[in-house]
Coordinates of N, CA and C in Angstrom, one line a residue:
M585 N -66.3 -33.7 -10.4 CA -66.8 -32.8 -11.6 C -66.1 -33.9 -12.8
F586 N -64.9 -34.4 -12.3 CA -64.4 -35.2 -13.6 C -65.0 -36.5 -14.0
E587 N -65.9 -37.1 -12.8 CA -66.8 -38.2 -13.0 C -67.9 -37.8 -13.9
E588 N -68.5 -36.5 -13.5 CA -69.7 -36.3 -14.4 C -69.2 -36.1 -15.7
I589 N -68.3 -35.7 -16.0 CA -67.6 -35.4 -17.7 C -67.4 -36.7 -18.0
K590 N -66.9 -37.8 -17.4 CA -66.8 -39.1 -17.7 C -67.8 -39.7 -17.9
D591 N -68.9 -39.5 -17.2 CA -70.1 -40.2 -17.5 C -70.7 -39.6 -18.9
W592 N -70.7 -38.2 -18.9 CA -71.6 -37.6 -20.1 C -70.9 -38.2 -21.5
W593 N -69.4 -38.3 -21.4 CA -68.6 -38.8 -22.5 C -68.9 -40.0 -22.8
E594 N -69.1 -40.7 -21.9 CA -69.4 -42.4 -22.2 C -71.0 -42.5 -22.5
N595 N -71.9 -41.6 -22.6 CA -73.5 -41.8 -22.7 C -73.5 -40.9 -24.1
T596 N -72.4 -40.3 -24.6 CA -72.6 -39.5 -26.0 C -72.3 -40.6 -27.1
T597 N -72.8 -40.7 -28.4 CA -72.5 -41.2 -29.2 C -71.4 -41.2 -29.9
E598 N -70.8 -42.2 -30.7 CA -69.4 -41.9 -31.3 C -69.3 -40.7 -32.1
R599 N -70.5 -40.4 -33.2 CA -70.5 -39.2 -33.8 C -70.3 -38.0 -32.9
E600 N -71.0 -37.7 -32.0 CA -71.1 -36.7 -31.0 C -69.7 -36.4 -30.2
Q601 N -69.1 -37.8 -29.9 CA -67.6 -37.7 -29.7 C -66.7 -37.0 -30.5
R602 N -66.6 -37.5 -32.0 CA -65.6 -36.7 -32.7 C -66.2 -35.3 -33.1
L603 N -67.3 -35.0 -32.9 CA -67.9 -33.5 -33.1 C -67.4 -33.0 -32.1
T604 N -67.2 -33.3 -31.0 CA -66.8 -32.7 -29.7 C -65.0 -32.4 -30.0
I605 N -64.4 -33.6 -30.5 CA -63.2 -33.4 -30.3 C -62.7 -32.5 -31.6
I606 N -63.3 -32.5 -32.8 CA -63.1 -31.5 -33.7 C -63.4 -30.2 -33.2
S607 N -64.4 -30.0 -32.4 CA -64.8 -28.6 -32.2 C -63.7 -28.0 -31.1
A608 N -63.2 -29.1 -30.0 CA -62.2 -28.6 -29.4 C -61.1 -28.2 -30.0
V609 N -60.8 -29.1 -31.0 CA -59.3 -28.7 -32.0 C -59.4 -27.2 -32.4
V610 N -60.7 -27.2 -33.1 CA -60.8 -25.7 -33.6 C -60.8 -24.7 -32.9
V611 N -61.6 -24.9 -31.6 CA -61.3 -23.7 -30.5 C -59.9 -23.5 -29.9
F612 N -59.2 -24.6 -29.7 CA -57.7 -24.6 -29.3 C -57.2 -23.8 -30.5
I613 N -57.4 -24.0 -31.7 CA -56.3 -23.3 -32.9 C -56.9 -21.9 -32.7
A614 N -58.2 -21.6 -32.7 CA -58.8 -20.3 -32.8 C -58.2 -19.5 -31.6
V615 N -58.0 -20.3 -30.4 CA -57.5 -19.5 -29.3 C -56.0 -19.1 -29.4
V616 N -55.3 -20.1 -30.0 CA -53.8 -19.9 -30.2 C -53.6 -19.0 -31.1
Y617 N -54.4 -18.6 -32.3 CA -54.0 -17.7 -33.1 C -54.5 -16.4 -32.9
F618 N -55.6 -16.5 -32.0 CA -56.1 -15.0 -31.9 C -55.3 -14.5 -30.6
L619 N -54.8 -15.3 -30.0 CA -54.1 -14.7 -28.5 C -52.7 -14.8 -28.8
L620 N -52.1 -15.4 -29.7 CA -50.8 -15.5 -29.4 C -50.3 -15.1 -31.0
W621 N -50.5 -16.0 -32.0 CA -50.1 -15.6 -33.1 C -50.1 -14.4 -33.8
Q622 N -51.7 -13.9 -33.9 CA -52.0 -12.5 -34.6 C -51.3 -11.3 -33.7
P623 N -51.5 -11.3 -32.2 CA -50.3 -10.1 -31.7 C -49.2 -10.2 -32.2
L624 N -48.5 -11.4 -32.1 CA -46.9 -11.5 -32.6 C -47.0 -10.9 -33.9
A625 N -47.7 -11.5 -35.0 CA -47.4 -11.0 -36.1 C -47.7 -9.5 -36.3
N626 N -48.7 -9.0 -35.5 CA -49.0 -7.5 -35.8 C -47.9 -6.8 -35.2
N627 N -47.0 -7.3 -33.8 CA -45.9 -6.5 -33.6 C -44.7 -6.7 -34.2
L628 N -44.7 -7.7 -35.0 CA -43.6 -8.0 -35.8 C -43.5 -7.0 -37.3
A629 N -44.9 -6.9 -37.5 CA -45.1 -5.8 -38.8 C -44.7 -4.4 -38.1
I630 N -45.3 -4.1 -37.1 CA -45.0 -2.6 -36.5 C -43.7 -2.5 -36.4
S631 N -42.7 -3.2 -35.8 CA -41.4 -3.2 -35.5 C -40.8 -3.1 -36.7
Q632 N -41.2 -3.8 -37.8 CA -40.5 -3.8 -39.2 C -40.8 -2.5 -39.6
Q633 N -41.8 -1.6 -39.7 CA -41.8 -0.4 -40.3 C -41.1 0.6 -39.4
K634 N -40.9 0.3 -38.1 CA -40.6 1.1 -37.4 C -38.7 1.3 -37.8
L635 N -38.2 0.0 -38.2 CA -36.8 -0.1 -38.4 C -36.5 0.4 -39.7
N636 N -37.5 0.0 -40.8 CA -37.6 1.0 -42.3 C -37.7 2.1 -42.1
S637 N -38.4 3.1 -41.2 CA -38.5 4.2 -40.9 C -37.0 5.0 -40.5
A638 N -36.7 4.3 -39.5 CA -35.3 4.6 -39.0 C -34.1 4.5 -39.7
Q639 N -34.4 3.6 -40.8 CA -33.3 3.1 -41.7 C -33.3 4.2 -42.8
Q640 N -34.5 4.8 -43.1 CA -34.6 6.0 -44.3 C -34.2 7.2 -43.5
T641 N -34.5 7.4 -42.3 CA -34.0 8.6 -41.6 C -32.7 8.7 -41.6
L642 N -31.9 7.4 -41.3 CA -30.4 7.5 -41.2 C -29.7 7.8 -42.6
Q643 N -30.2 7.1 -43.6 CA -29.7 7.5 -44.7 C -29.9 8.8 -45.3
W644 N -31.0 9.7 -45.0 CA -31.5 11.0 -45.1 C -30.4 12.0 -44.5
V645 N -30.1 11.4 -43.2 CA -29.1 12.2 -42.4 C -27.8 12.0 -43.2
E646 N -27.2 11.0 -43.5 CA -26.1 10.8 -43.8 C -25.9 11.3 -45.3
V647 N -26.8 11.6 -46.2 CA -26.6 12.3 -47.7 C -26.5 13.7 -47.1
N648 N -27.6 14.3 -46.1 CA -27.4 15.8 -45.9 C -26.3 16.1 -45.3
S649 N -25.9 15.5 -44.2 CA -24.7 15.7 -43.6 C -23.4 15.8 -44.6
N650 N -23.3 14.9 -45.3 CA -22.2 15.0 -46.4 C -22.3 16.3 -47.2
K651 N -23.5 16.5 -47.8 CA -23.7 17.7 -48.6 C -23.5 18.8 -47.6
I652 N -23.7 18.9 -46.2 CA -23.1 20.1 -45.4 C -21.9 20.4 -45.5
I653 N -21.2 19.3 -45.2 CA -19.7 19.3 -45.2 C -19.1 19.5 -46.2
A654 N -19.5 19.0 -47.2 CA -19.0 19.3 -48.7 C -19.2 20.9 -49.0
A655 N -20.3 21.2 -48.5 CA -20.4 22.8 -48.7 C -19.7 23.8 -47.7
G656 N -19.1 23.0 -47.0 CA -18.1 23.8 -45.8 C -18.8 24.6 -44.8
L657 N -20.0 24.0 -44.4 CA -20.9 24.7 -43.4 C -20.7 24.3 -41.9
I658 N -19.9 23.2 -41.9 CA -19.4 22.7 -40.8 C -18.1 22.5 -40.7
D659 N -17.3 23.0 -39.5 CA -16.0 22.6 -39.5 C -15.7 21.4 -38.9
T660 N -15.1 20.3 -39.8 CA -14.8 19.3 -39.4 C -13.8 18.9 -38.4
Q661 N -12.8 20.1 -38.3 CA -11.7 19.9 -37.4 C -12.2 20.2 -36.0
T662 N -11.8 19.4 -35.1 CA -12.4 19.6 -33.6 C -11.5 20.7 -33.0
R663 N -11.9 21.8 -32.5 CA -11.2 22.8 -31.9 C -11.5 22.6 -30.3
R664 N -10.2 23.0 -29.8 CA -10.3 22.9 -28.3 C -11.2 24.1 -27.5
P665 N -12.3 23.6 -26.8 CA -13.1 24.7 -26.5 C -12.4 25.7 -25.5
Q666 N -12.9 26.9 -25.5 CA -12.4 27.9 -24.8 C -12.6 27.7 -23.2
N667 N -11.8 28.4 -22.2 CA -12.2 28.1 -21.0 C -13.7 28.9 -20.9
L668 N -14.4 27.8 -20.1 CA -15.7 28.3 -19.9 C -16.0 29.7 -19.0
S669 N -15.1 29.9 -18.1 CA -15.6 31.2 -17.3 C -14.9 32.3 -18.3
Q670 N -13.8 32.2 -18.9 CA -13.7 33.4 -20.2 C -14.7 33.6 -21.0
L671 N -15.2 32.5 -21.4 CA -16.4 32.5 -22.6 C -17.5 33.3 -21.9
I672 N -18.0 32.8 -20.7 CA -19.2 33.5 -20.0 C -18.9 35.0 -20.0
N673 N -17.7 35.4 -19.2 CA -17.4 36.5 -19.3 C -17.5 37.5 -20.5
S674 N -16.6 36.9 -21.4 CA -16.8 37.7 -22.6 C -18.2 38.0 -23.5
T675 N -18.8 36.7 -23.4 CA -20.2 37.2 -23.8 C -21.1 37.6 -23.1
A676 N -21.0 37.8 -22.0 CA -21.6 38.5 -20.7 C -21.5 40.0 -21.1
K677 N -20.2 40.4 -21.4 CA -19.7 41.8 -21.5 C -20.3 42.3 -23.1
R678 N -20.2 41.3 -24.1 CA -20.7 41.8 -25.3 C -22.3 41.9 -25.2
N679 N -23.1 41.1 -24.3 CA -24.6 41.5 -24.1 C -25.0 42.4 -23.0
Q680 N -23.8 43.0 -22.7 CA -24.0 44.2 -21.5 C -24.9 43.4 -20.2
I681 N -24.2 42.3 -19.8 CA -25.0 41.6 -18.6 C -23.6 41.9 -17.5
N682 N -24.3 42.1 -16.3 CA -23.5 42.3 -15.4 C -23.7 41.1 -14.6
I683 N -22.8 40.3 -14.2 CA -22.5 39.0 -13.5 C -22.3 39.5 -11.9
A684 N -22.9 39.0 -10.9 CA -22.8 39.5 -9.6 C -21.6 38.5 -9.1
R685 N -21.8 37.2 -9.4 CA -21.0 36.2 -8.6 C -20.5 35.2 -9.7
I686 N -19.4 34.7 -9.9 CA -19.0 33.6 -10.8 C -18.0 32.7 -10.3
Q687 N -18.3 31.6 -10.1 CA -17.3 30.5 -9.3 C -17.2 29.3 -10.4
S688 N -16.2 28.8 -10.5 CA -15.7 27.9 -11.5 C -15.3 26.6 -10.7
R689 N -16.0 25.3 -11.0 CA -15.3 24.2 -10.1 C -15.6 22.9 -11.1
N690 N -14.9 22.0 -10.9 CA -15.1 20.7 -11.7 C -15.5 20.8 -12.9
G691 N -15.2 21.6 -13.7 CA -15.6 21.7 -15.4 C -17.1 22.5 -15.2
T692 N -17.7 22.8 -14.2 CA -19.0 23.4 -14.0 C -18.6 24.9 -13.6
V693 N -19.7 25.8 -13.8 CA -19.3 27.4 -13.6 C -20.6 27.6 -13.0
D694 N -20.6 28.2 -11.6 CA -21.8 28.8 -11.2 C -21.9 30.2 -11.1
L695 N -23.0 30.8 -11.4 CA -22.9 32.3 -11.3 C -24.4 32.8 -11.1
S696 N -24.3 34.0 -10.7 CA -25.6 35.0 -10.4 C -25.7 36.3 -10.8
I697 N -26.7 36.5 -11.2 CA -27.1 37.8 -11.8 C -28.2 38.6 -11.1
N698 N -27.7 39.7 -10.6 CA -28.7 40.3 -9.7 C -29.9 40.8 -10.5
Q699 N -30.0 41.4 -11.7 CA -31.2 41.8 -12.2 C -30.7 41.9 -13.9
I700 N -31.7 41.3 -14.6 CA -31.6 41.1 -16.1 C -32.9 40.9 -16.8
E701 N -33.0 41.7 -18.2 CA -34.3 41.5 -18.8 C -34.2 40.2 -19.0
F702 N -35.6 39.4 -18.9 CA -35.7 38.2 -19.4 C -35.3 38.0 -20.9
N703 N -35.9 38.6 -21.7 CA -35.6 38.3 -23.1 C -34.0 38.4 -23.2
Q704 N -33.5 39.5 -22.7 CA -31.8 39.4 -22.9 C -31.2 38.0 -22.2
F705 N -31.6 37.9 -21.0 CA -31.0 36.7 -20.6 C -31.4 35.3 -21.4
I706 N -32.4 35.2 -21.9 CA -33.1 33.9 -23.1 C -32.1 34.1 -24.1
E707 N -31.8 35.6 -24.8 CA -31.0 35.5 -26.1 C -29.6 35.1 -25.7
W708 N -28.9 35.2 -24.6 CA -27.5 35.3 -24.2 C -27.4 33.7 -24.0
I709 N -28.3 33.0 -23.2 CA -28.5 31.6 -22.9 C -28.3 30.9 -24.2
T710 N -29.3 31.5 -25.2 CA -29.2 30.8 -26.7 C -27.9 30.8 -27.5
V711 N -27.2 32.0 -27.3 CA -26.2 32.1 -27.8 C -25.2 31.0 -27.4
L712 N -24.9 31.0 -26.1 CA -24.1 30.2 -25.3 C -24.1 28.7 -25.9
Q713 N -25.7 28.4 -25.9 CA -26.0 26.9 -26.3 C -25.6 26.5 -27.8
N714 N -25.9 27.5 -28.5 CA -25.9 27.3 -30.1 C -24.8 27.4 -30.8
Q715 N -24.1 28.4 -30.2 CA -22.7 28.9 -30.7 C -21.6 28.3 -30.0
H716 N -21.7 28.0 -28.9 CA -20.5 27.6 -28.0 C -20.6 26.1 -27.2
N717 N -21.7 25.5 -27.7 CA -22.1 24.3 -27.1 C -22.2 24.0 -25.5
V718 N -22.5 25.2 -24.8 CA -22.8 25.4 -23.3 C -24.0 24.6 -23.0
Q719 N -24.2 23.9 -22.1 CA -25.3 23.3 -21.5 C -25.7 23.9 -19.9
I720 N -27.0 24.0 -19.8 CA -27.2 24.4 -18.3 C -27.6 23.2 -17.5
A721 N -26.9 23.0 -16.5 CA -27.0 21.9 -15.7 C -28.0 22.1 -14.4
N722 N -28.4 23.8 -14.1 CA -29.1 23.9 -13.3 C -29.4 25.5 -13.2
V723 N -30.7 26.1 -13.3 CA -30.9 27.2 -13.1 C -31.9 27.5 -11.9
D724 N -31.7 28.7 -11.2 CA -32.7 29.1 -10.2 C -33.1 30.6 -10.5
V725 N -34.4 30.7 -11.3 CA -34.5 32.3 -11.6 C -35.9 32.7 -10.8
S726 N -36.0 34.0 -10.5 CA -37.1 34.6 -9.7 C -37.5 35.9 -10.1
Q727 N -38.5 36.2 -10.2 CA -39.3 37.4 -10.9 C -38.6 38.7 -9.9
D728 N -38.4 39.8 -10.6 CA -37.8 40.8 -9.8 C -38.8 42.0 -9.9
K729 N -38.6 42.7 -8.9 CA -39.6 43.7 -8.6 C -39.9 44.6 -9.7
V730 N -39.3 44.8 -10.7 CA -39.2 45.7 -12.0 C -40.1 44.8 -13.0
Q731 N -41.0 44.9 -13.7 CA -42.0 44.2 -14.5 C -40.8 43.9 -15.7
G732 N -40.7 42.4 -16.1 CA -39.9 41.9 -17.2 C -38.4 41.8 -16.9
M733 N -38.0 42.1 -15.5 CA -36.8 41.9 -15.4 C -36.8 40.5 -14.4
I734 N -35.7 39.6 -14.3 CA -35.5 38.6 -13.6 C -34.2 38.7 -12.6
K735 N -34.4 37.8 -11.7 CA -33.0 37.7 -10.7 C -32.6 36.2 -10.9
V736 N -31.3 36.0 -11.6 CA -30.8 34.7 -11.6 C -30.0 34.4 -10.2
S737 N -30.6 33.6 -9.4 CA -29.9 33.1 -8.1 C -28.8 32.4 -8.4
R738 N -28.9 31.2 -9.3 CA -27.8 30.3 -9.5 C -28.0 29.9 -10.8
L739 N -27.1 29.8 -11.8 CA -27.1 29.3 -13.0 C -25.7 28.5 -13.3
S740 N -26.1 27.2 -13.3 CA -24.7 26.4 -13.6 C -24.6 26.2 -14.8
L741 N -23.4 26.3 -15.7 CA -23.1 25.9 -17.2 C -22.0 25.0 -17.0
S742 N -22.0 24.2 -18.2 CA -20.8 23.4 -18.3 C -20.7 22.8 -19.9
Y743 N -19.7 22.4 -20.3 CA -19.8 21.9 -21.6 C -20.5 20.6 -21.8

């Protein structure tokens, strides 16, 4: 095959050879541009836009967090969190929730509730998360025989 190309090259005129070389160079430049340069330039522009957007978001958060702190809506002093078991018991009593079993281990509290209304359970968990920064590690819930009621077999909570 190489011999055929060599024969073809030798049988072409000097003008055709120059035209072939120029065409090959143009095709090579086009391939480099469209397969390498343009995708890299597009990705760079997109990354720059994302960076600018993230910087604007950061500035907005900094400005508004300073306003909230200045207004006194956030307590900047760090408080020692309440014992998790005590917190769960006290909030459960306030929400009239009867906990069947509670077990504390390694900073996690596992508990079970025999029967609770679904909406009441969601409200209680929401209060624990939003007001006390309690996180749900694991939950096992099943529907109870009574409509609208659930049974919480296992609920693991932690700070």
